Coordinates of C-alpha atoms in Angstrom, one line a residue:
M516 CA 8.3 -1.5 10.6
K517 CA 5.2 -3.7 10.7
R518 CA 2.5 -2.4 8.4
R519 CA -1.0 -3.4 7.7
K520 CA -2.9 -2.0 4.7
S521 CA -6.3 -2.5 3.4
L522 CA -7.0 -1.3 -0.1
A523 CA -10.2 -1.1 -2.1
A524 CA -10.2 -3.2 -5.2
L525 CA -9.5 -1.1 -8.2
T526 CA -9.3 -2.1 -11.8
L527 CA -6.4 -0.3 -13.5
T528 CA -6.1 0.6 -17.1
S529 CA -2.8 2.6 -17.0
L530 CA -0.3 0.7 -14.9
L531 CA 2.0 0.4 -17.8
A532 CA 2.5 4.1 -17.4
V533 CA 3.9 3.5 -14.0
T534 CA 6.8 1.6 -15.4
A535 CA 7.3 3.9 -18.3
L536 CA 7.3 6.8 -15.9
S537 CA 5.5 8.8 -18.5
G538 CA 2.7 11.2 -17.7
C539 CA -0.7 11.0 -19.1
G540 CA -3.9 13.0 -18.8
S541 CA -6.9 12.6 -16.6
S542 CA -8.6 9.2 -16.7
G543 CA -12.1 10.5 -16.5
N544 CA -14.4 13.0 -17.9
D545 CA -15.3 15.7 -15.3
N546 CA -18.9 16.1 -16.4
E547 CA -19.5 12.4 -16.5
N548 CA -17.9 11.9 -13.1
A549 CA -19.9 14.7 -11.6
A550 CA -23.1 13.0 -12.9
K551 CA -22.0 9.7 -11.5
A552 CA -21.3 11.3 -8.1
T553 CA -24.7 13.0 -8.1
N554 CA -26.5 9.7 -9.0
T555 CA -24.6 7.9 -6.2
N556 CA -25.6 10.6 -3.7
K557 CA -29.2 10.2 -4.7
A558 CA -29.1 6.5 -4.3
N559 CA -27.6 6.9 -0.9
A560 CA -30.4 9.3 0.1
S561 CA -33.0 6.6 -0.1
T562 CA -31.2 4.4 2.4
N563 CA -29.2 6.6 4.7
T564 CA -30.4 10.2 5.2
S565 CA -28.0 10.9 8.0
T566 CA -25.1 9.8 6.0
E567 CA -26.2 12.0 3.1
D568 CA -26.6 15.0 5.4
A569 CA -23.1 14.5 6.7
T570 CA -21.7 13.9 3.3
N571 CA -23.4 16.9 1.7
K572 CA -22.3 19.1 4.6
N573 CA -18.8 18.0 4.1
T574 CA -19.0 18.1 0.3
N575 CA -20.5 21.6 0.3
A576 CA -18.0 22.9 2.8
A577 CA -15.1 21.3 0.9
A578 CA -16.3 22.6 -2.4
N579 CA -16.7 26.1 -1.0
T580 CA -13.3 26.0 0.6
T581 CA -11.8 24.7 -2.6
A582 CA -13.4 27.4 -4.7
D583 CA -12.2 30.1 -2.3
A584 CA -8.7 28.7 -2.2
T585 CA -8.6 28.3 -6.0
N586 CA -9.9 31.8 -6.6
A587 CA -7.4 33.2 -4.2
T588 CA -4.6 31.3 -5.7
N589 CA -5.5 32.3 -9.2
T590 CA -5.2 36.0 -8.2
T591 CA -2.2 35.7 -5.9
N592 CA 1.2 34.4 -6.7
A593 CA 3.1 32.2 -4.2
A594 CA 5.5 35.0 -3.2
K595 CA 2.5 36.9 -1.6
L596 CA 1.6 34.0 0.7
E597 CA 1.9 34.6 4.4
G598 CA 0.9 33.3 7.8
K599 CA 1.5 30.0 9.4
V600 CA 1.2 26.4 8.1
V601 CA 1.2 23.4 10.4
F602 CA 2.1 20.0 8.9
W603 CA 1.6 16.8 10.8
S604 CA 3.8 14.1 9.4
M605 CA 3.6 10.3 9.8
W606 CA 7.3 10.0 10.0
S607 CA 9.6 10.3 13.0
N608 CA 12.3 12.9 12.8
A609 CA 15.0 10.2 12.8
E610 CA 13.7 8.6 9.5
P611 CA 15.2 9.6 6.2
Q612 CA 11.9 10.8 5.0
A613 CA 12.0 13.5 7.6
K614 CA 15.3 14.8 6.2
V615 CA 13.7 15.1 2.7
I616 CA 10.7 16.9 4.1
D617 CA 12.9 19.3 6.0
E618 CA 14.8 20.1 2.8
A619 CA 11.5 20.7 0.9
V620 CA 10.2 23.0 3.7
K621 CA 13.4 25.0 3.7
E622 CA 13.1 25.5 0.0
F623 CA 9.5 26.5 0.3
E624 CA 10.2 29.0 3.1
A625 CA 13.0 30.5 1.0
A626 CA 10.5 31.1 -1.8
N627 CA 7.8 32.2 0.6
P628 CA 9.5 34.2 3.4
A629 CA 6.3 35.4 4.9
V630 CA 5.1 31.9 5.6
D631 CA 6.1 30.2 8.8
V632 CA 6.0 26.3 8.6
E633 CA 5.8 24.1 11.7
V634 CA 6.3 20.4 11.0
K635 CA 5.3 18.0 13.8
Y636 CA 6.8 14.5 13.3
N637 CA 4.3 12.2 15.0
G638 CA 5.6 8.9 13.7
R639 CA 2.9 6.2 13.3
D640 CA 1.1 7.6 16.4
I641 CA -0.5 10.0 14.0
T642 CA -3.1 7.4 13.3
K643 CA -4.3 7.7 16.9
L644 CA -3.7 11.4 17.3
I645 CA -5.0 13.0 14.2
K646 CA -8.8 12.6 14.5
P647 CA -9.1 14.0 18.1
A648 CA -6.8 16.8 17.1
L649 CA -8.8 17.8 14.1
E650 CA -12.1 17.5 16.0
S651 CA -10.7 19.8 18.7
G652 CA -10.0 22.5 16.2
E653 CA -6.2 22.4 16.7
Q654 CA -4.4 24.1 13.8
I655 CA -3.4 21.3 11.4
D656 CA -3.3 22.5 7.8
I657 CA -1.6 19.4 6.2
F658 CA -1.5 15.8 7.4
E659 CA -0.2 12.5 6.2
Q660 CA -2.2 9.3 6.2
D661 CA -3.1 6.2 4.3
P662 CA -5.6 7.8 1.8
E663 CA -8.2 5.0 2.3
K664 CA -8.1 5.2 6.1
A665 CA -8.1 9.0 6.0
L666 CA -11.2 9.2 3.7
S667 CA -12.9 6.5 5.7
N668 CA -12.3 8.0 9.1
L669 CA -11.6 11.7 8.5
K670 CA -13.9 12.6 5.6
D671 CA -15.4 15.5 7.5
H672 CA -12.0 17.1 7.6
V673 CA -10.6 16.8 4.1
L674 CA -10.4 19.4 1.4
K675 CA -11.3 18.6 -2.1
L676 CA -8.3 19.3 -4.3
D677 CA -9.5 18.9 -7.8
D678 CA -9.1 22.6 -8.8
L679 CA -5.8 23.0 -6.9
L680 CA -4.3 20.0 -8.7
A681 CA -4.5 22.0 -11.9
Q682 CA -1.7 24.3 -10.7
P683 CA 1.8 23.9 -12.2
A684 CA 3.9 21.3 -10.6
I685 CA 7.3 22.3 -9.1
G686 CA 10.2 20.7 -10.9
S687 CA 8.1 19.0 -13.7
E688 CA 8.1 21.6 -16.4
G689 CA 4.9 21.9 -18.3
K690 CA 2.9 19.6 -16.1
S691 CA 0.2 20.3 -13.6
V692 CA 0.5 18.8 -10.1
K693 CA -2.0 16.1 -11.1
D694 CA -0.2 15.1 -14.3
S695 CA 3.2 15.0 -12.5
I696 CA 2.0 12.1 -10.3
I697 CA 1.8 8.5 -11.4
P698 CA -1.6 8.2 -13.1
S699 CA -2.6 4.9 -11.5
L700 CA -2.1 6.3 -8.1
M701 CA -4.2 9.4 -8.9
D702 CA -6.9 7.1 -10.2
W703 CA -6.7 5.0 -7.1
V704 CA -7.1 7.9 -4.6
K705 CA -10.0 9.3 -6.7
S706 CA -11.7 5.9 -6.6
L707 CA -11.8 6.1 -2.8
S708 CA -13.9 9.2 -2.6
V709 CA -17.4 7.9 -3.4
P710 CA -17.2 4.7 -1.3
A711 CA -16.1 7.0 1.6
G712 CA -19.3 9.0 1.2
L713 CA -17.7 12.0 -0.5
D714 CA -18.4 13.7 -3.8
E715 CA -16.2 12.1 -6.4
G716 CA -12.8 13.7 -6.7
Y717 CA -9.3 14.0 -5.3
Y718 CA -8.9 14.5 -1.5
A719 CA -5.4 13.2 -1.2
I720 CA -2.2 13.5 -3.1
P721 CA -0.5 10.1 -3.2
Q722 CA 3.2 9.7 -2.3
Q723 CA 5.5 6.9 -1.0
P724 CA 3.8 4.3 -3.3
Y725 CA 4.4 0.6 -2.4
A726 CA 3.7 -2.9 -3.6
V727 CA 3.9 -6.4 -2.1
L728 CA 6.5 -8.5 -3.7
F729 CA 9.1 -11.3 -3.1
F730 CA 12.4 -9.6 -2.3
Y731 CA 15.5 -11.7 -2.9
N732 CA 19.2 -11.7 -2.6
K733 CA 20.6 -11.6 -6.1
A734 CA 24.1 -12.8 -5.0
L735 CA 22.5 -15.9 -3.4
F736 CA 20.5 -16.6 -6.5
A737 CA 23.6 -16.3 -8.7
K738 CA 25.5 -18.6 -6.3
A739 CA 22.8 -21.2 -6.7
G740 CA 22.9 -20.9 -10.5
I741 CA 19.6 -19.1 -10.9
T742 CA 19.6 -16.7 -13.8
A743 CA 16.0 -15.6 -13.9
V744 CA 13.3 -14.9 -11.4
P745 CA 10.5 -17.5 -11.2
Q746 CA 7.3 -16.8 -13.1
T747 CA 5.4 -19.9 -12.1
W748 CA 5.0 -22.0 -9.0
E749 CA 6.9 -24.8 -10.6
E750 CA 9.8 -22.5 -11.3
F751 CA 9.6 -21.2 -7.8
M752 CA 9.9 -24.7 -6.4
A753 CA 12.8 -25.5 -8.7
D754 CA 14.7 -22.4 -7.5
C755 CA 14.0 -23.4 -3.9
E756 CA 15.8 -26.7 -4.5
L757 CA 18.8 -25.0 -6.1
L758 CA 19.0 -22.6 -3.2
K759 CA 18.8 -25.4 -0.7
Q760 CA 21.5 -27.3 -2.5
S761 CA 23.7 -24.2 -2.3
G762 CA 23.4 -24.2 1.5
V763 CA 20.9 -21.4 1.8
E764 CA 17.4 -21.3 3.4
P765 CA 15.1 -20.5 0.4
V766 CA 12.2 -18.8 2.1
T767 CA 11.3 -17.2 5.4
F768 CA 8.7 -14.9 7.0
D769 CA 7.8 -13.3 10.3
D770 CA 4.7 -13.5 12.4
A771 CA 3.7 -10.1 11.1
Y772 CA 3.5 -11.2 7.5
R773 CA 2.3 -14.9 7.6
D774 CA -1.0 -13.7 5.9
L775 CA 0.9 -12.6 2.8
F776 CA 2.1 -16.1 2.0
I777 CA -1.4 -17.6 2.3
G778 CA -3.1 -14.8 0.4
G779 CA -0.3 -14.6 -2.2
Y780 CA -0.8 -18.2 -3.2
L781 CA -4.6 -18.2 -3.2
G782 CA -4.8 -14.8 -4.7
S783 CA -2.5 -15.8 -7.5
A784 CA -4.6 -18.9 -8.2
M785 CA -8.1 -17.5 -7.8
G786 CA -7.9 -13.7 -7.5
S787 CA -8.6 -11.6 -4.4
E788 CA -12.4 -11.6 -4.7
W789 CA -12.5 -15.4 -4.5
T790 CA -10.1 -15.3 -1.5
D791 CA -12.4 -12.7 0.1
S792 CA -15.3 -15.1 -0.4
L793 CA -13.3 -18.0 1.0
V794 CA -12.7 -16.3 4.4
K795 CA -16.3 -15.1 4.6
D796 CA -17.9 -18.4 3.6
K797 CA -20.4 -19.3 6.4
T798 CA -21.0 -22.8 5.2
G799 CA -17.3 -23.9 5.1
E800 CA -17.9 -25.6 1.8
L801 CA -15.6 -23.3 -0.2
W802 CA -12.7 -24.6 1.8
K803 CA -13.3 -28.0 0.1
D804 CA -12.5 -26.5 -3.3
P805 CA -9.7 -28.4 -4.9
I806 CA -7.5 -25.3 -5.0
V807 CA -7.4 -25.3 -1.2
L808 CA -6.1 -28.9 -1.1
Q809 CA -3.6 -28.0 -3.8
F810 CA -2.4 -25.1 -1.6
A811 CA -2.1 -27.3 1.4
K812 CA -0.1 -29.9 -0.5
D813 CA 2.3 -27.3 -1.9
M814 CA 2.8 -25.9 1.6
Q815 CA 3.4 -29.4 2.9
T816 CA 6.1 -29.9 0.1
L817 CA 7.8 -26.6 1.1
E818 CA 8.0 -27.8 4.7
A819 CA 9.0 -31.4 3.9
K820 CA 11.8 -30.5 1.5
G821 CA 13.2 -27.9 3.9
Y822 CA 12.4 -24.9 1.7
F823 CA 10.9 -23.0 4.6
S824 CA 13.3 -21.6 7.2
K825 CA 13.2 -23.8 10.3
K826 CA 12.6 -20.6 12.3
I827 CA 9.3 -19.6 10.8
A828 CA 7.3 -21.0 13.7
G829 CA 9.0 -18.7 16.2
N830 CA 10.0 -15.8 14.0
K831 CA 8.9 -12.6 15.7
Y832 CA 9.0 -9.5 13.5
P833 CA 11.6 -8.5 12.3
A834 CA 13.7 -11.7 12.8
G835 CA 12.9 -13.1 9.4
Q836 CA 13.7 -10.0 7.4
Q837 CA 16.9 -9.7 9.3
D838 CA 17.8 -13.2 8.1
L839 CA 17.3 -12.0 4.6
A840 CA 19.5 -9.0 5.2
I841 CA 22.4 -11.0 6.6
G842 CA 22.3 -13.5 3.8
K843 CA 21.0 -16.5 5.7
T844 CA 17.8 -16.7 3.8
A845 CA 17.2 -16.0 0.1
M846 CA 13.6 -14.8 -0.2
Y847 CA 11.1 -12.8 1.9
L848 CA 7.6 -11.6 0.9
N849 CA 7.0 -8.0 1.9
G850 CA 6.3 -4.4 0.9
T851 CA 8.7 -2.2 -1.1
W852 CA 9.6 -0.4 2.1
L853 CA 11.7 -3.5 3.0
P854 CA 15.1 -2.4 1.6
N855 CA 15.0 0.8 3.5
E856 CA 13.9 -0.9 6.7
V857 CA 16.9 -3.3 6.7
A858 CA 19.4 -1.0 5.1
A859 CA 21.5 -0.7 8.2
T860 CA 21.8 -4.5 8.4
A861 CA 22.0 -5.3 4.7
G862 CA 24.6 -2.6 3.9
P863 CA 25.1 -0.7 0.7
D864 CA 26.4 -3.6 -1.3
F865 CA 23.4 -5.9 -0.8
Q866 CA 22.1 -7.0 -4.2
W867 CA 18.4 -6.5 -4.1
G868 CA 16.0 -8.0 -6.5
S869 CA 12.2 -8.4 -6.4
F870 CA 9.5 -10.4 -8.3
Q871 CA 5.7 -10.8 -8.1
F872 CA 4.1 -13.9 -6.5
P873 CA 4.5 -16.7 -9.0
T874 CA 1.5 -17.8 -11.1
V875 CA -0.3 -20.8 -9.6
A876 CA -1.8 -23.4 -11.8
N877 CA -5.4 -24.7 -11.9
G878 CA -6.9 -21.4 -10.9
N879 CA -10.0 -19.6 -12.2
G880 CA -8.2 -17.2 -14.5
K881 CA -8.8 -14.2 -12.2
G882 CA -5.5 -14.4 -10.4
G883 CA -2.0 -14.5 -11.9
Q884 CA 0.3 -11.5 -12.3
Q885 CA -2.5 -9.2 -13.5
G886 CA -3.2 -8.6 -9.8
L887 CA -0.9 -6.6 -7.5
S888 CA -1.3 -5.4 -3.9
F889 CA -0.2 -1.8 -4.0
G890 CA -1.0 1.6 -2.6
A891 CA 0.6 4.7 -1.2
Q892 CA 0.6 7.2 1.7
G893 CA -1.1 10.5 1.1
L894 CA -0.9 14.2 1.8
L895 CA -4.3 15.8 2.8
I896 CA -5.3 19.3 3.6
N897 CA -7.7 20.2 6.4
K898 CA -10.9 21.7 4.9
D899 CA -11.0 24.1 7.9
S900 CA -7.5 25.4 7.3
K901 CA -7.3 29.1 7.5
N902 CA -4.3 29.1 5.2
A903 CA -5.2 26.6 2.5
N904 CA -3.4 28.4 -0.3
A905 CA -0.1 28.4 1.5
A906 CA -0.7 24.8 2.6
F907 CA -1.2 23.6 -0.9
E908 CA 1.8 25.6 -2.1
L909 CA 3.9 23.6 0.5
V910 CA 2.3 20.4 -0.7
K911 CA 3.5 21.2 -4.2
Y912 CA 7.1 21.3 -2.8
L913 CA 6.6 18.0 -0.9
V914 CA 5.4 16.2 -4.1
G915 CA 7.7 18.1 -6.4
K916 CA 10.3 16.3 -8.4
K917 CA 13.2 17.4 -6.2
A918 CA 11.6 16.0 -3.0
Q919 CA 10.5 12.8 -4.8
D920 CA 14.0 12.4 -6.1
G921 CA 15.1 12.8 -2.5
M922 CA 12.7 10.1 -1.3
S923 CA 14.1 7.8 -3.9
E924 CA 17.7 8.5 -3.2
Q925 CA 17.7 8.9 0.6
A926 CA 14.7 6.8 1.7
L927 CA 14.9 4.2 -1.0
A928 CA 11.2 4.8 -1.6
I929 CA 9.4 4.7 -5.0
P930 CA 8.9 8.3 -6.1
A931 CA 5.4 9.5 -6.8
T932 CA 6.4 11.7 -9.7
T933 CA 6.3 10.2 -13.2
D934 CA 9.7 11.6 -14.2
S935 CA 11.8 10.5 -11.2
K936 CA 14.2 7.6 -11.2
W937 CA 13.3 4.6 -9.0
P938 CA 15.9 3.5 -6.4
A939 CA 18.2 0.8 -7.5
P940 CA 17.0 -1.8 -4.9
L941 CA 13.4 -1.4 -6.3
A942 CA 14.2 -1.2 -10.0
E943 CA 12.8 -4.7 -10.6
A944 CA 9.6 -3.7 -8.9
A945 CA 8.6 -1.8 -12.0
V946 CA 8.1 -5.2 -13.8
A947 CA 5.4 -6.1 -11.3
F948 CA 3.6 -2.8 -11.8
S949 CA 3.7 -3.3 -15.6
N950 CA 2.1 -6.8 -15.2
A951 CA -0.7 -5.6 -13.0
K952 CA -4.2 -4.7 -14.1
V953 CA -6.0 -5.1 -10.7
N954 CA -5.3 -3.6 -7.3
M955 CA -5.6 -6.3 -4.8
P956 CA -6.3 -5.6 -1.1
W957 CA -3.6 -6.1 1.6
G958 CA -3.1 -9.8 2.1
F959 CA -4.7 -10.5 -1.3
G960 CA -8.1 -10.8 0.5
I961 CA -7.0 -13.4 3.1
D962 CA -7.4 -10.8 5.9
N963 CA -10.9 -9.8 5.0
G964 CA -12.3 -12.4 7.4
G965 CA -11.4 -10.2 10.4
D966 CA -11.3 -12.3 13.5
F967 CA -11.7 -15.5 11.6
S968 CA -8.6 -14.7 9.5
T969 CA -6.6 -13.7 12.5
G970 CA -7.8 -16.4 14.9
T971 CA -8.2 -19.4 12.6
V972 CA -6.8 -19.0 9.1
I973 CA -3.3 -17.9 10.1
P974 CA -2.8 -20.3 13.0
A975 CA -4.1 -23.3 10.9
F976 CA -1.6 -22.3 8.2
M977 CA 1.2 -22.4 10.7
E978 CA 0.2 -25.9 11.7
L979 CA 0.3 -26.9 8.1
A980 CA 3.6 -25.1 7.3
T981 CA 5.3 -26.7 10.3
G982 CA 4.1 -30.2 9.5
K983 CA 1.6 -30.5 12.3
L984 CA -1.4 -30.9 9.9
T985 CA -1.6 -33.1 6.8
P986 CA -3.2 -31.4 3.7
E987 CA -6.4 -33.5 4.0
K988 CA -6.7 -32.7 7.7
Y989 CA -6.1 -29.0 7.0
V990 CA -9.0 -28.9 4.5
A991 CA -11.3 -30.7 6.9
K992 CA -10.3 -28.5 9.8
M993 CA -10.8 -25.2 7.9
A994 CA -14.2 -26.3 6.6
A995 CA -15.4 -27.2 10.1
E996 CA -13.9 -24.1 11.7
A997 CA -15.5 -21.8 9.2
K998 CA -18.9 -23.3 9.7
K999 CA -18.4 -23.2 13.5
F1000 CA -17.1 -19.6 13.5
Y1001 CA -19.9 -18.2 11.4
G1002 CA -22.6 -20.5 12.8
G1003 CA -23.6 -18.1 15.5
K1004 CA -23.4 -15.0 13.3

């Protein structure tokens, strides 16, 4: 499955907790946060009255609905819930996630026999379908979306969940729903609220977390005599040589993920903010920075030494990742959903490993392994739901420990709950989370140039990676193309 994500930059202070899988309390002070949200709204008022009106309307409605729902929940136990709950899922009914969801719904209905649950498996078409359906008033009580996209595009339809999150979690004894979820993910979804124009708070419950990493075949690494994953670019290149000598193609990628290799290198060297500035530089001068020439020379070396698969120029997704799955290629840069996507080809005995993009020398100190591109899907409740209490009770089952254990075991997905065991193919991914302090956007910032990234940055990289451009000509071309692209804007 081809995925594109765009994540807001977020400084993290508790990612170590992700690896330790230990819960911790709220990261913020509620009163302080409320004051910050108020100040932000006031600032917005001076520049965008219409936005404020819409935001306040949504905020007030959400707050009222939340208060009503919370009050009702505080006086009514789950067994007294009744009515119908409609859940729109982003998965198709053939995917393993759907089986886990069905099991959670069945358990919920057994505990709440007066509630009828209807699950609609929309697949990825939910992205196109959800907004018009919500605007038409169709009954949708719960829906799944990328939280950033949802808060950006659907902010008038989301229920604030802060009070509801204080309810006891299902399967995590002694913990609230909020404290049962990986703290950094909760911090991340909260950070999305104010930029989206909402009152600061929680409007989505994260689940299905992911990170972008190099995935590799441990058996091929062992055959080549590699005993540890590369931490630096120099070690990465040395491992490529050992893999090549063992008769294996070291690295491949598909057309869908070429951006990750460019952004991974530059983000590791300079951080995602610099990479963002690079692709938005209207003068073209930033492309003449020495790190760009270093990048180009390293890409030239990968091509000249045969470390890149000879198929990269023509690889259409998912050809490259299938080459990894069948053992033809050793490494592939992708999201943590990869082992599940190629499970049928790789088989149960495939020895999965993963590591973060290696550290690149001569950077500005803002890159390295402190940065990680990660995020999650989210469960959101329609603020106009007529059955918000029952909807949230179902959400508690969906993000409960049993369901999250099921996501780990059946869908090979990273569980959102702090006390669940990660799937074996992703066990090494925990190391990357422990290294990270900053959440980098999808593509590490290289995609932030929009049409310039798509129409120039990636095609020029392919010319470089296939030996059609020298490093010096690559730098000159990018500087000229940037100036030309932005000249009329």
